[in-house]
Coordinates of C-alpha atoms in Angstrom, one line a residue:
Chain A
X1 CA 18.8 -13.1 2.9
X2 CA 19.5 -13.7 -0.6
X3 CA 21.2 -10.6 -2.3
X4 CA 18.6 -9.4 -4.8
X5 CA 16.2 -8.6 -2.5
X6 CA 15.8 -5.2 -0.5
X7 CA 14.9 -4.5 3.2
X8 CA 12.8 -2.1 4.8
X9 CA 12.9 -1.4 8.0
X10 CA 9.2 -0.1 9.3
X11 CA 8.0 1.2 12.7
X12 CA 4.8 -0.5 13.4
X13 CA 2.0 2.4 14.0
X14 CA -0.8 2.5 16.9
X15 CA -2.9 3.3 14.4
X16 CA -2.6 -0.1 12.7
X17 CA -3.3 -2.3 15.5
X18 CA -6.7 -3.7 15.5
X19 CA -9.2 -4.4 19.0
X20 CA -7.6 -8.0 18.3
X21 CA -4.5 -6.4 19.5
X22 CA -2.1 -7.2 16.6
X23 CA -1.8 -5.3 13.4
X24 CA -5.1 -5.2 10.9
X25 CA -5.0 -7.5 8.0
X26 CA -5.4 -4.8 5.1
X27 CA -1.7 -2.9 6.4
X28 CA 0.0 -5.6 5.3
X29 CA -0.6 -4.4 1.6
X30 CA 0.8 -1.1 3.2
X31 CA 3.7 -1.9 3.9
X32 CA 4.3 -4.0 0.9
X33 CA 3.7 -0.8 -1.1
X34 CA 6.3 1.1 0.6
X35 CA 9.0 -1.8 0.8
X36 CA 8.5 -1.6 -3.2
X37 CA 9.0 2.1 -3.3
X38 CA 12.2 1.6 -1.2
X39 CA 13.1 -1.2 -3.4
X40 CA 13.2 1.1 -6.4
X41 CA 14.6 3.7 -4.5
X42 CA 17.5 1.1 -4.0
X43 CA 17.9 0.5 -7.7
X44 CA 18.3 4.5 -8.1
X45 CA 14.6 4.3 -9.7
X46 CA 12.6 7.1 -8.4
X47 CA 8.7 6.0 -8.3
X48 CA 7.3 9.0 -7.3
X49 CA 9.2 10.8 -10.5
X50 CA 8.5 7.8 -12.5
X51 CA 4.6 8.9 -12.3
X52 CA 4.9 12.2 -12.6
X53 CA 7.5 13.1 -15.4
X54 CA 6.9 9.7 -17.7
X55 CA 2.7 9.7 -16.6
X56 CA 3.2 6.3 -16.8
X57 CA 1.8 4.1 -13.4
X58 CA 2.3 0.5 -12.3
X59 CA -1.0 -0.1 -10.6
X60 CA -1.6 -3.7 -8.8
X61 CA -3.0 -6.5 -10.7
X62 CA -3.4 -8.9 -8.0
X63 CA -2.2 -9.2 -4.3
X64 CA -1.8 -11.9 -1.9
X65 CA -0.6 -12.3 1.7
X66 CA -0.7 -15.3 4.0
X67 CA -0.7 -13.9 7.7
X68 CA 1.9 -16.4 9.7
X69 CA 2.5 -15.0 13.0
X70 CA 0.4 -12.0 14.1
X71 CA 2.2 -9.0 14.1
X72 CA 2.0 -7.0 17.2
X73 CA 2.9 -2.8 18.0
X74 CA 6.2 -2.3 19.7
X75 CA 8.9 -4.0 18.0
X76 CA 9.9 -2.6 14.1
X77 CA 8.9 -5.0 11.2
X78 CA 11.2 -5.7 8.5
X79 CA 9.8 -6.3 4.7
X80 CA 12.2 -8.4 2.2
X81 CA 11.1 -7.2 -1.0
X82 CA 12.6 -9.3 -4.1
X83 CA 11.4 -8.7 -7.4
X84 CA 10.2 -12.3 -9.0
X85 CA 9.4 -11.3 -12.5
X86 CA 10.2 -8.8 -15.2
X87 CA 7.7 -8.9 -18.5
X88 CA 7.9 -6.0 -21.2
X89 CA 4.7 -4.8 -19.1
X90 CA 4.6 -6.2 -15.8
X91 CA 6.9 -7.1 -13.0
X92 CA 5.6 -9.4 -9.7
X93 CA 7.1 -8.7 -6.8
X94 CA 7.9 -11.0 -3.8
X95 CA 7.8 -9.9 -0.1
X96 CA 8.3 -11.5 3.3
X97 CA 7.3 -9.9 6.6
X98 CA 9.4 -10.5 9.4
X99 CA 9.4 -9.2 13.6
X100 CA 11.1 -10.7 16.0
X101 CA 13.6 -12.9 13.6
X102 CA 10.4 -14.4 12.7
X103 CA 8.6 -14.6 9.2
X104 CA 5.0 -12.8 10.5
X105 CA 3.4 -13.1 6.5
X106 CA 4.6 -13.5 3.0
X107 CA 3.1 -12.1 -0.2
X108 CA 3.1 -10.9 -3.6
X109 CA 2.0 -8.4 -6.0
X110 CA 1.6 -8.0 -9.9
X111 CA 1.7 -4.9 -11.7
X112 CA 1.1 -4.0 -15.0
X113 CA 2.7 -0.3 -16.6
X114 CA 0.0 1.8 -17.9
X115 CA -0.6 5.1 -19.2
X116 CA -3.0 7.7 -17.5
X117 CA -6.2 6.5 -19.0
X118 CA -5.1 2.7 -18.1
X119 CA -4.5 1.2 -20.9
X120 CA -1.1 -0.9 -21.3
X121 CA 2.4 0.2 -22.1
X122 CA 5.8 -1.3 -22.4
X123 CA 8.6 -0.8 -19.3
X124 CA 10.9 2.3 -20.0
X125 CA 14.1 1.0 -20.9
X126 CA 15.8 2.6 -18.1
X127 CA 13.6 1.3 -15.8
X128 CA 14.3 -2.1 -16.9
X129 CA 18.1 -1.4 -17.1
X130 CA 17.8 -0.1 -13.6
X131 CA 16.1 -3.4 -12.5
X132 CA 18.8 -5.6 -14.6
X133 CA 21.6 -3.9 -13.2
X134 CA 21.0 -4.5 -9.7
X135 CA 20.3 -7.8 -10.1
X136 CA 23.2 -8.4 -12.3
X137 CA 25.5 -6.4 -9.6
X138 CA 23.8 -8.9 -6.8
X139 CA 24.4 -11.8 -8.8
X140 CA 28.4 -11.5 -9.5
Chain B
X1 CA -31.3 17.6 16.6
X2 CA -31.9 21.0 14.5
X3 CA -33.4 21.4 11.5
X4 CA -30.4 22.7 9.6
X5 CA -27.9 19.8 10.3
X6 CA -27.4 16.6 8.6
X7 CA -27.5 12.9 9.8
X8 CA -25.3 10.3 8.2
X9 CA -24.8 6.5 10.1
X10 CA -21.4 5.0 9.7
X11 CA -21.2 1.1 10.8
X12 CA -17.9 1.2 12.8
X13 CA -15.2 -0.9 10.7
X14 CA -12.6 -3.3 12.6
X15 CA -10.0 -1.8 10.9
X16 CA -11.2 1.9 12.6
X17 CA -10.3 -0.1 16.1
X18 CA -7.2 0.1 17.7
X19 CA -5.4 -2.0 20.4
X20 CA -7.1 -0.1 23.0
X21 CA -10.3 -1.6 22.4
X22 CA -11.6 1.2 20.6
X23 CA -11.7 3.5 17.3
X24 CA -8.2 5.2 16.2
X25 CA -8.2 8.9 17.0
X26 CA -7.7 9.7 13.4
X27 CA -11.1 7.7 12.1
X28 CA -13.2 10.5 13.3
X29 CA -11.6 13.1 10.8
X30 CA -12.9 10.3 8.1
X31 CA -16.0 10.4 9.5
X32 CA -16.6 13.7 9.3
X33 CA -15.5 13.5 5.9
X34 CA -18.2 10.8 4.9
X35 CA -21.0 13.2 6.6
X36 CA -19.6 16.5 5.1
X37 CA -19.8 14.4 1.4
X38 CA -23.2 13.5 2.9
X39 CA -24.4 16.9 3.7
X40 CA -23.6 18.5 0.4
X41 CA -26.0 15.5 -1.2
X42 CA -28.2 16.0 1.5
X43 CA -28.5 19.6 -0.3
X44 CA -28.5 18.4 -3.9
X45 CA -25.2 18.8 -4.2
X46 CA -22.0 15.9 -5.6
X47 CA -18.8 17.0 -4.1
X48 CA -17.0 14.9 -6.5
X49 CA -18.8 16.1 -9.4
X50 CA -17.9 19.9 -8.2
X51 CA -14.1 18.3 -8.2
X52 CA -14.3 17.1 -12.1
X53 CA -16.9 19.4 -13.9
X54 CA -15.6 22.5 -12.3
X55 CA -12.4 22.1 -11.4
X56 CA -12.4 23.7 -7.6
X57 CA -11.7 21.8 -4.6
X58 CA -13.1 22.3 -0.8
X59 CA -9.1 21.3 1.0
X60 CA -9.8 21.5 5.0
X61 CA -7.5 24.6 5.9
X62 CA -8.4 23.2 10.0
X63 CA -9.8 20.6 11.7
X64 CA -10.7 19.8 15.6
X65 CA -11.8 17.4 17.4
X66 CA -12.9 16.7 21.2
X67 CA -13.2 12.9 22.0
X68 CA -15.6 12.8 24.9
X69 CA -16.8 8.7 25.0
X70 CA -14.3 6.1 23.5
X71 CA -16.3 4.1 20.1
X72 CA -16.8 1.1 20.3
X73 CA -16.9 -1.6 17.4
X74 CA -20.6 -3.5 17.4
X75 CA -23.0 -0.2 16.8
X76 CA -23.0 2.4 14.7
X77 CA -22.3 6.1 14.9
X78 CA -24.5 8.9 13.8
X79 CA -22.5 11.8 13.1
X80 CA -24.6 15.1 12.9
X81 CA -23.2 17.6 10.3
X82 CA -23.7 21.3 10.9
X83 CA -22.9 24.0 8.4
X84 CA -21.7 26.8 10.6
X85 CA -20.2 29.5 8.4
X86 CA -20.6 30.3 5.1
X87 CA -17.8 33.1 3.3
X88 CA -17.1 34.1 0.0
X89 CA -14.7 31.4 -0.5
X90 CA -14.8 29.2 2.6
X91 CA -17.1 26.8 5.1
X92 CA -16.8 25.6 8.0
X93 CA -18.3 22.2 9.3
X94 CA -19.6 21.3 13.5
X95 CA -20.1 17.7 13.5
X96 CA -21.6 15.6 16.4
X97 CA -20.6 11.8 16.5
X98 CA -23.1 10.1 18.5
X99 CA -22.9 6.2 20.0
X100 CA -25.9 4.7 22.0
X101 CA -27.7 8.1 22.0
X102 CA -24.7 9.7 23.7
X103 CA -21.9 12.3 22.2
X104 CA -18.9 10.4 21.7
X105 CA -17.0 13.8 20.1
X106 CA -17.7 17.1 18.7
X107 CA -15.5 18.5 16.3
X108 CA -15.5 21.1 13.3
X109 CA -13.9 21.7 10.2
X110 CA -12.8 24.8 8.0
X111 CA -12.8 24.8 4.4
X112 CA -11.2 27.2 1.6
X113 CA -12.2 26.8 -2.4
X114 CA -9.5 26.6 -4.3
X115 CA -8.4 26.1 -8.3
X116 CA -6.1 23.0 -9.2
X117 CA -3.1 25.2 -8.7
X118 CA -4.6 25.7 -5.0
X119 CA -5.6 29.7 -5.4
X120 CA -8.4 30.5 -3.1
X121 CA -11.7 30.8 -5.6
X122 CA -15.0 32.4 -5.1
X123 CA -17.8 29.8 -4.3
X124 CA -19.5 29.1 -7.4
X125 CA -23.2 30.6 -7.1
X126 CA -25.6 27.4 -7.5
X127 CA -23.3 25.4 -4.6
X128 CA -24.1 28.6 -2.6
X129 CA -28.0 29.0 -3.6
X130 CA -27.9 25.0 -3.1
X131 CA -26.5 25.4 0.5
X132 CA -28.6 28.3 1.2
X133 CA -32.0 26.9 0.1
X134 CA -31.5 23.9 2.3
X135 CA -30.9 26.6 5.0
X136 CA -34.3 28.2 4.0
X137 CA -36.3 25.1 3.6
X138 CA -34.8 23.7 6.8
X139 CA -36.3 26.8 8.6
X140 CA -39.6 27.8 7.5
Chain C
X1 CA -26.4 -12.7 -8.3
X2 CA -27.3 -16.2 -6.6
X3 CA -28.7 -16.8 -3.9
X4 CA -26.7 -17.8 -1.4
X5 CA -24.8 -14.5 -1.3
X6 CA -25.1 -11.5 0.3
X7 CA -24.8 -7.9 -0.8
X8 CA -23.3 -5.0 0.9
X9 CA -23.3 -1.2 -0.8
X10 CA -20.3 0.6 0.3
X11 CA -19.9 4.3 -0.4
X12 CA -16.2 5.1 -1.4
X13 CA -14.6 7.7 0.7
X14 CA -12.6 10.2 -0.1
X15 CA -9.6 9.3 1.8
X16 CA -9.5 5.6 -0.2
X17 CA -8.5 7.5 -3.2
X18 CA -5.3 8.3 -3.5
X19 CA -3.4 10.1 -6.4
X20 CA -3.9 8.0 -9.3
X21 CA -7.5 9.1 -8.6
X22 CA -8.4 5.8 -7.9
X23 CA -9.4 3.6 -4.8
X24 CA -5.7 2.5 -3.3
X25 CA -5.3 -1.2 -3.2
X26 CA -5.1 -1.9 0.1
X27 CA -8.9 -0.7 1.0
X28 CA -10.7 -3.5 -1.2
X29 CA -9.9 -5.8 2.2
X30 CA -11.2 -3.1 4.1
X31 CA -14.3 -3.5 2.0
X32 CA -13.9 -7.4 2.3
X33 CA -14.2 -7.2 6.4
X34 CA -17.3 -4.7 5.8
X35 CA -19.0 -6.7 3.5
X36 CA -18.0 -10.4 5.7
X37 CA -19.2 -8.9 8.9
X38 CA -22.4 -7.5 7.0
X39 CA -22.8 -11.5 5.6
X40 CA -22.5 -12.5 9.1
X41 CA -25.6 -9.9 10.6
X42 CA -27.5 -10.7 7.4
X43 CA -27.3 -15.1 9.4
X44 CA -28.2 -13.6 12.2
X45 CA -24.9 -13.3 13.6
X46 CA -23.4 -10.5 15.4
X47 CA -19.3 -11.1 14.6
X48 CA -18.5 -8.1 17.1
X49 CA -20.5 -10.3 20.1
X50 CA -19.0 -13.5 19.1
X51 CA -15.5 -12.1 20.3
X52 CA -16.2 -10.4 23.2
X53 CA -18.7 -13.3 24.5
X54 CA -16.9 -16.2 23.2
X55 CA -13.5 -14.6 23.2
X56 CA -13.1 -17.1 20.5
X57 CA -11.7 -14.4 16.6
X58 CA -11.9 -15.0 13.2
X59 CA -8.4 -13.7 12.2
X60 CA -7.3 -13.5 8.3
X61 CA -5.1 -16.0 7.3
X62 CA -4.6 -15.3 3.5
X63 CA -6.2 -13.0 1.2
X64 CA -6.3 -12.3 -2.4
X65 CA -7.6 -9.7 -4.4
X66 CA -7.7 -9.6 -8.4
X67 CA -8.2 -5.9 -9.3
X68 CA -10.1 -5.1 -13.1
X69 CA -11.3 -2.0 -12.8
X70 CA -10.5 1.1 -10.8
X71 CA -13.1 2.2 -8.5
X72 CA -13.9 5.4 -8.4
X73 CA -15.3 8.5 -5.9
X74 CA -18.1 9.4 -6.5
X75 CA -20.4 6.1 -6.8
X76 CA -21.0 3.6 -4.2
X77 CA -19.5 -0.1 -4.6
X78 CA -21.4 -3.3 -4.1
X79 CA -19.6 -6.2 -2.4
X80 CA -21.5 -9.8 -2.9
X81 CA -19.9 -11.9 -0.6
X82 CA -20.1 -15.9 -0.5
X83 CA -19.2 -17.9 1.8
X84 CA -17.1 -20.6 0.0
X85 CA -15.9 -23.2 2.3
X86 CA -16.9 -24.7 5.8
X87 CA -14.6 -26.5 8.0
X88 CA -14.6 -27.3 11.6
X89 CA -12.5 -24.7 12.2
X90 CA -12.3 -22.5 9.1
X91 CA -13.9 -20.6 6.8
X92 CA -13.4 -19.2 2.7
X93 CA -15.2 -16.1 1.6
X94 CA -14.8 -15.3 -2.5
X95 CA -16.0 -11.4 -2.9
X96 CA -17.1 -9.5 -6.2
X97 CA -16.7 -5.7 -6.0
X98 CA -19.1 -4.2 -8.3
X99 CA -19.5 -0.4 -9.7
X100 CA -21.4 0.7 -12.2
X101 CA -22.9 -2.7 -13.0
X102 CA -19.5 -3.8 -13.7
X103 CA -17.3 -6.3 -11.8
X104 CA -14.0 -4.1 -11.1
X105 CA -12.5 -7.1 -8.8
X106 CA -12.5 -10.1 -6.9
X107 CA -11.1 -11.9 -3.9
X108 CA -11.1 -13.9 -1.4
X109 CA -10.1 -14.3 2.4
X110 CA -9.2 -17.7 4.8
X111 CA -10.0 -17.5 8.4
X112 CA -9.2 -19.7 11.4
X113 CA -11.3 -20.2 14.4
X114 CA -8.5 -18.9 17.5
X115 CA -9.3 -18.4 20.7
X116 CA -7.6 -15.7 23.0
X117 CA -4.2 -17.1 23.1
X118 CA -4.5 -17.8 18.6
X119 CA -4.9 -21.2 19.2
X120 CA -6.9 -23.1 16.5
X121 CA -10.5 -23.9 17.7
X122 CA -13.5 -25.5 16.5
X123 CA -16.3 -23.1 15.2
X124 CA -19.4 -23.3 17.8
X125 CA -22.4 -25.1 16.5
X126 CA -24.8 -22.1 16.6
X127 CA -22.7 -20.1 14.5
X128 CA -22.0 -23.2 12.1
X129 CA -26.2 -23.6 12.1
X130 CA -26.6 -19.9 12.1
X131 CA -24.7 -20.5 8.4
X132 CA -26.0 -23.6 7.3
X133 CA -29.5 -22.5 8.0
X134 CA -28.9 -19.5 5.7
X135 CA -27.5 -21.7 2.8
X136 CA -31.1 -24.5 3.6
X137 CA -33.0 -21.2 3.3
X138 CA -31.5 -20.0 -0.2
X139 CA -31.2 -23.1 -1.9
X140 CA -34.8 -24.0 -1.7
Chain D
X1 CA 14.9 24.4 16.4
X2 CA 14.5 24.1 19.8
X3 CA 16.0 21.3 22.2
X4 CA 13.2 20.4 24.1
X5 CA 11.8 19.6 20.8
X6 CA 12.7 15.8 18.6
X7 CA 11.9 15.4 14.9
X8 CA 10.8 12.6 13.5
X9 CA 11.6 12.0 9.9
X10 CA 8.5 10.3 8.1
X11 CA 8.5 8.6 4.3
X12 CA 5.1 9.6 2.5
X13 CA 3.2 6.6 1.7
X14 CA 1.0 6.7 -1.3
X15 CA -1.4 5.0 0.8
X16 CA -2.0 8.6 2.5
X17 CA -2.3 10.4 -0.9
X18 CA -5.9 11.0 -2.4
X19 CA -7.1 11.9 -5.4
X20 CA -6.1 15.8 -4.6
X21 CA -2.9 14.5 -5.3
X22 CA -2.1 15.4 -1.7
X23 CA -1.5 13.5 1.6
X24 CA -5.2 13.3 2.9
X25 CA -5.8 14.7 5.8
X26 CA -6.6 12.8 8.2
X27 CA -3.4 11.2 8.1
X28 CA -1.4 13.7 9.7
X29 CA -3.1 12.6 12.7
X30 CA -1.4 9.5 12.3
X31 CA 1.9 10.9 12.0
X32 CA 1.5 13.5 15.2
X33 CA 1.1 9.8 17.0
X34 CA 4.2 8.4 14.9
X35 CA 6.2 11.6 16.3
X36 CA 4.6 11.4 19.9
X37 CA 5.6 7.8 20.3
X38 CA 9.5 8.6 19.4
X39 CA 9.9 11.5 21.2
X40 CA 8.8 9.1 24.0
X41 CA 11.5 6.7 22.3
X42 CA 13.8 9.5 22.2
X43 CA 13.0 10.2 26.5
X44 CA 13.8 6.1 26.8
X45 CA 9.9 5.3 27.2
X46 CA 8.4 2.8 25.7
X47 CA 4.8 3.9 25.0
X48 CA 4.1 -0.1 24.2
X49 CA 5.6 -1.4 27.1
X50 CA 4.0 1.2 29.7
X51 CA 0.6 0.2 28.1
X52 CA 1.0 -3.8 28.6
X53 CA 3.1 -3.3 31.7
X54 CA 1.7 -0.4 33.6
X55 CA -2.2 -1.2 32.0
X56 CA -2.2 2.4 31.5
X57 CA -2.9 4.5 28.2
X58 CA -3.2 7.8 26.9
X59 CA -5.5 8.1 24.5
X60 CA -6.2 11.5 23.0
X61 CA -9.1 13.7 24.5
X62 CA -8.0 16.6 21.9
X63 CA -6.5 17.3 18.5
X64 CA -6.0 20.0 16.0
X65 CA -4.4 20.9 13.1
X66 CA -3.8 23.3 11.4
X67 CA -3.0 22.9 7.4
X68 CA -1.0 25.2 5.5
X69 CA 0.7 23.4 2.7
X70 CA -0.5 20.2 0.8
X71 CA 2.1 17.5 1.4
X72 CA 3.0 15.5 -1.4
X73 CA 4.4 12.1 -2.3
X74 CA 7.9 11.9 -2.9
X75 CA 10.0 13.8 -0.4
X76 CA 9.8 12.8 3.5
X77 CA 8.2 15.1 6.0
X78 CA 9.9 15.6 9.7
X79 CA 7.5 16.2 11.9
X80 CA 9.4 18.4 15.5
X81 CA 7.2 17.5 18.2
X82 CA 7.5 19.5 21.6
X83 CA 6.3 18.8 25.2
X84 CA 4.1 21.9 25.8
X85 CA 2.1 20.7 29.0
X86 CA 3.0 18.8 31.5
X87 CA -0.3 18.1 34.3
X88 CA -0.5 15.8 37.1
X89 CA -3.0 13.7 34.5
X90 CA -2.1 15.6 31.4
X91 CA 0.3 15.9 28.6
X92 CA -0.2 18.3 25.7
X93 CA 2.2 18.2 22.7
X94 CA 2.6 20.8 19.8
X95 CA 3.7 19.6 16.2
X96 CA 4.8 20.9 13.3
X97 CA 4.5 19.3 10.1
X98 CA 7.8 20.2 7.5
X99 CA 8.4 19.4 4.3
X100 CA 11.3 20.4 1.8
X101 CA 12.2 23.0 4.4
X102 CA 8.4 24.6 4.8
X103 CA 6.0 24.0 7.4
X104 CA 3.2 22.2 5.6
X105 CA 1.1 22.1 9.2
X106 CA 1.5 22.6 13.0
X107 CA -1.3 20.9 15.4
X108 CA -1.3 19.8 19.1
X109 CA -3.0 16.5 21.0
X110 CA -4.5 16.6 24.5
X111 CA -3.8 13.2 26.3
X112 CA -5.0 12.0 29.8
X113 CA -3.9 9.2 31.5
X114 CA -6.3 6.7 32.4
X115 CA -6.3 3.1 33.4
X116 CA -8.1 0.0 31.4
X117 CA -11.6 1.6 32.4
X118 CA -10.9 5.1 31.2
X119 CA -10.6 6.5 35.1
X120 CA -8.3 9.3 34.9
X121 CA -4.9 8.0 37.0
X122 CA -2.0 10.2 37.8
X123 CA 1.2 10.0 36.0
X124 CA 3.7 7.3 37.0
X125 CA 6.6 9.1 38.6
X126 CA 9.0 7.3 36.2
X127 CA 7.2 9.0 33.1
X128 CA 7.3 12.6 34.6
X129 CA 11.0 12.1 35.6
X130 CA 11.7 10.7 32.6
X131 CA 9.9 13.6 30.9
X132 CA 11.5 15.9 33.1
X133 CA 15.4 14.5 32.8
X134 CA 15.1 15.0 29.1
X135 CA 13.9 18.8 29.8
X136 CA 16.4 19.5 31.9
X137 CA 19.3 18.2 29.7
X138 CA 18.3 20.0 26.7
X139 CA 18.4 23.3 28.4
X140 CA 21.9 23.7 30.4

């Protein structure tokens, strides 16, 4: 695992299985969504606070997954978040979805920053620091 | 059926199945959602226009439910809506989910009015004369 | 819209919003099964007998979704679904959400023909004529 | 709390948020089956494994709950889930719901154990012992 990425470790629910037995395609974009808040969250960048105190939000642009392996209820999956790109007002994220030592489904997404009636802003600065810093700490 | 309840049809989704063969536990409290939303149009009213235009909100203060017959994916359900109590500032739901013509679960709901800041509110006149009509109509 | 498509309305539910006030990302693929299964009724098909007679599933192997617009509560969404590609063992579906009249995002999903044990396996020929005869029929 | 009891320590996903700004909900549903699986864990049953092994399951033939706060995104909820009923087909479990030190909700679930056909079997010896063990341990 290369250093600037982030793990997150996530008990597979019962209610995500599907009558195929495995887990349903859409809770893939789940978990990705909670692997990036725990990415932030690793970077000291609080997402939750983020949208509340600066009203600025980072909905998704566009999202992708290719399903690999099926992933089944029982064992815990683990999502390798990495971040891919950094614009003034966007930031792509990377993910890889892995049970069992195996890579189940990899994925992105792409954000853009916006204000609360949508329209575009630039990245906080210390948002951006917060993202440079870790990735120049991972990358001595 | 009675002429005072409410009938909504909900196609059963895949993703609403679990590895058991059959829908998630949880799904039904959805459902009941979709028929209460129903039951207000049913009566003229828009639950999310009562949400923007006047500011009060209809949380669920309880919910039940007692799963009788296991549904399946392949038909739809019916769930019957029942307005059972009417207060000064809260409602309470019965709902019937039906599969193949038999009851797959019963289950009710209990509702408080509240403001944004989640103060219990009196129910504003027209959504009461709107429920009540119904109620007259329904029973001539 | 052209012919060879197929259009599902989809009410939003309450519990796809989430706190940005908009649909949460994840439920457009939701949406996408609804609306695929809906495509395969409107051939003829029944997608929900096709497992359990034929044991033979239709998992997703990759899926994108480009998001324009937020959806909203309140109004219902239209999905047009098309059916893409053909293989012997595969199929493409591209999807437009609508609301409002307006296009608030696209996508697509890739499926593979599996039977029981998700090994690949070629499509039976009613289902491939069940699709074909729907594309003779709309392209007259 | 008590020792019979386990908590379960839960991130909020904005994925269970709605436009309320609070976790919709139906989702604490989902996490009263997140809790009851690790209390199993926490017991040294595997609720997967005595599914695919044993072919029998517990699905839910009651739940409630009870709502007193909204939960919100950004600090984790525990959920303490107790053991209250122990039949010869039966299980009932109470659950409370905390967050930031407050109970946001409290519900129970109603299980029997039934085999792949939904006939009502009696508890495996193993599970009751194991049930039991864990009882009798937390209260010297």
């Amino acid at each position: 695992m290369e250093k600037d990425t982030h793990t997150t470790k996530i008990e597979v629910r019962y209610a995500e299985t599907d009558q195929m037995g495995v887990v349903y395609y859409s809770n893939h974009f789940v978990w990705f969504e909670v692997a990036r808040t725990d990415f932030f969250r690793s970077r000291g960048l609080d997402y939750g606070r983020i949208e509340k105190e600066e009203r600025i939000f980072l909905p998704v642009a566009e999202a992708t997954c290719r399903y690999k392996l099926p992933v089944t209820y029982g064992n815990p999956v683990e999502v390798v978040t990495k971040l891919s790109e950094v614009g003034n007002s966007r930031l792509v994220f990377d993910y890889e979805i892995r049970q069992d030592g195996k890579t189940a489904a990899t994925g992105s997404t792409r954000h853009a920053f916006v204000d609360e009636r949508g329209r575009p802003v630039t990245m906080p600065d210390y948002i951006r620091e917060g993202l440079k810093k870790a990735a120049f700490l991972s990358h001595p």
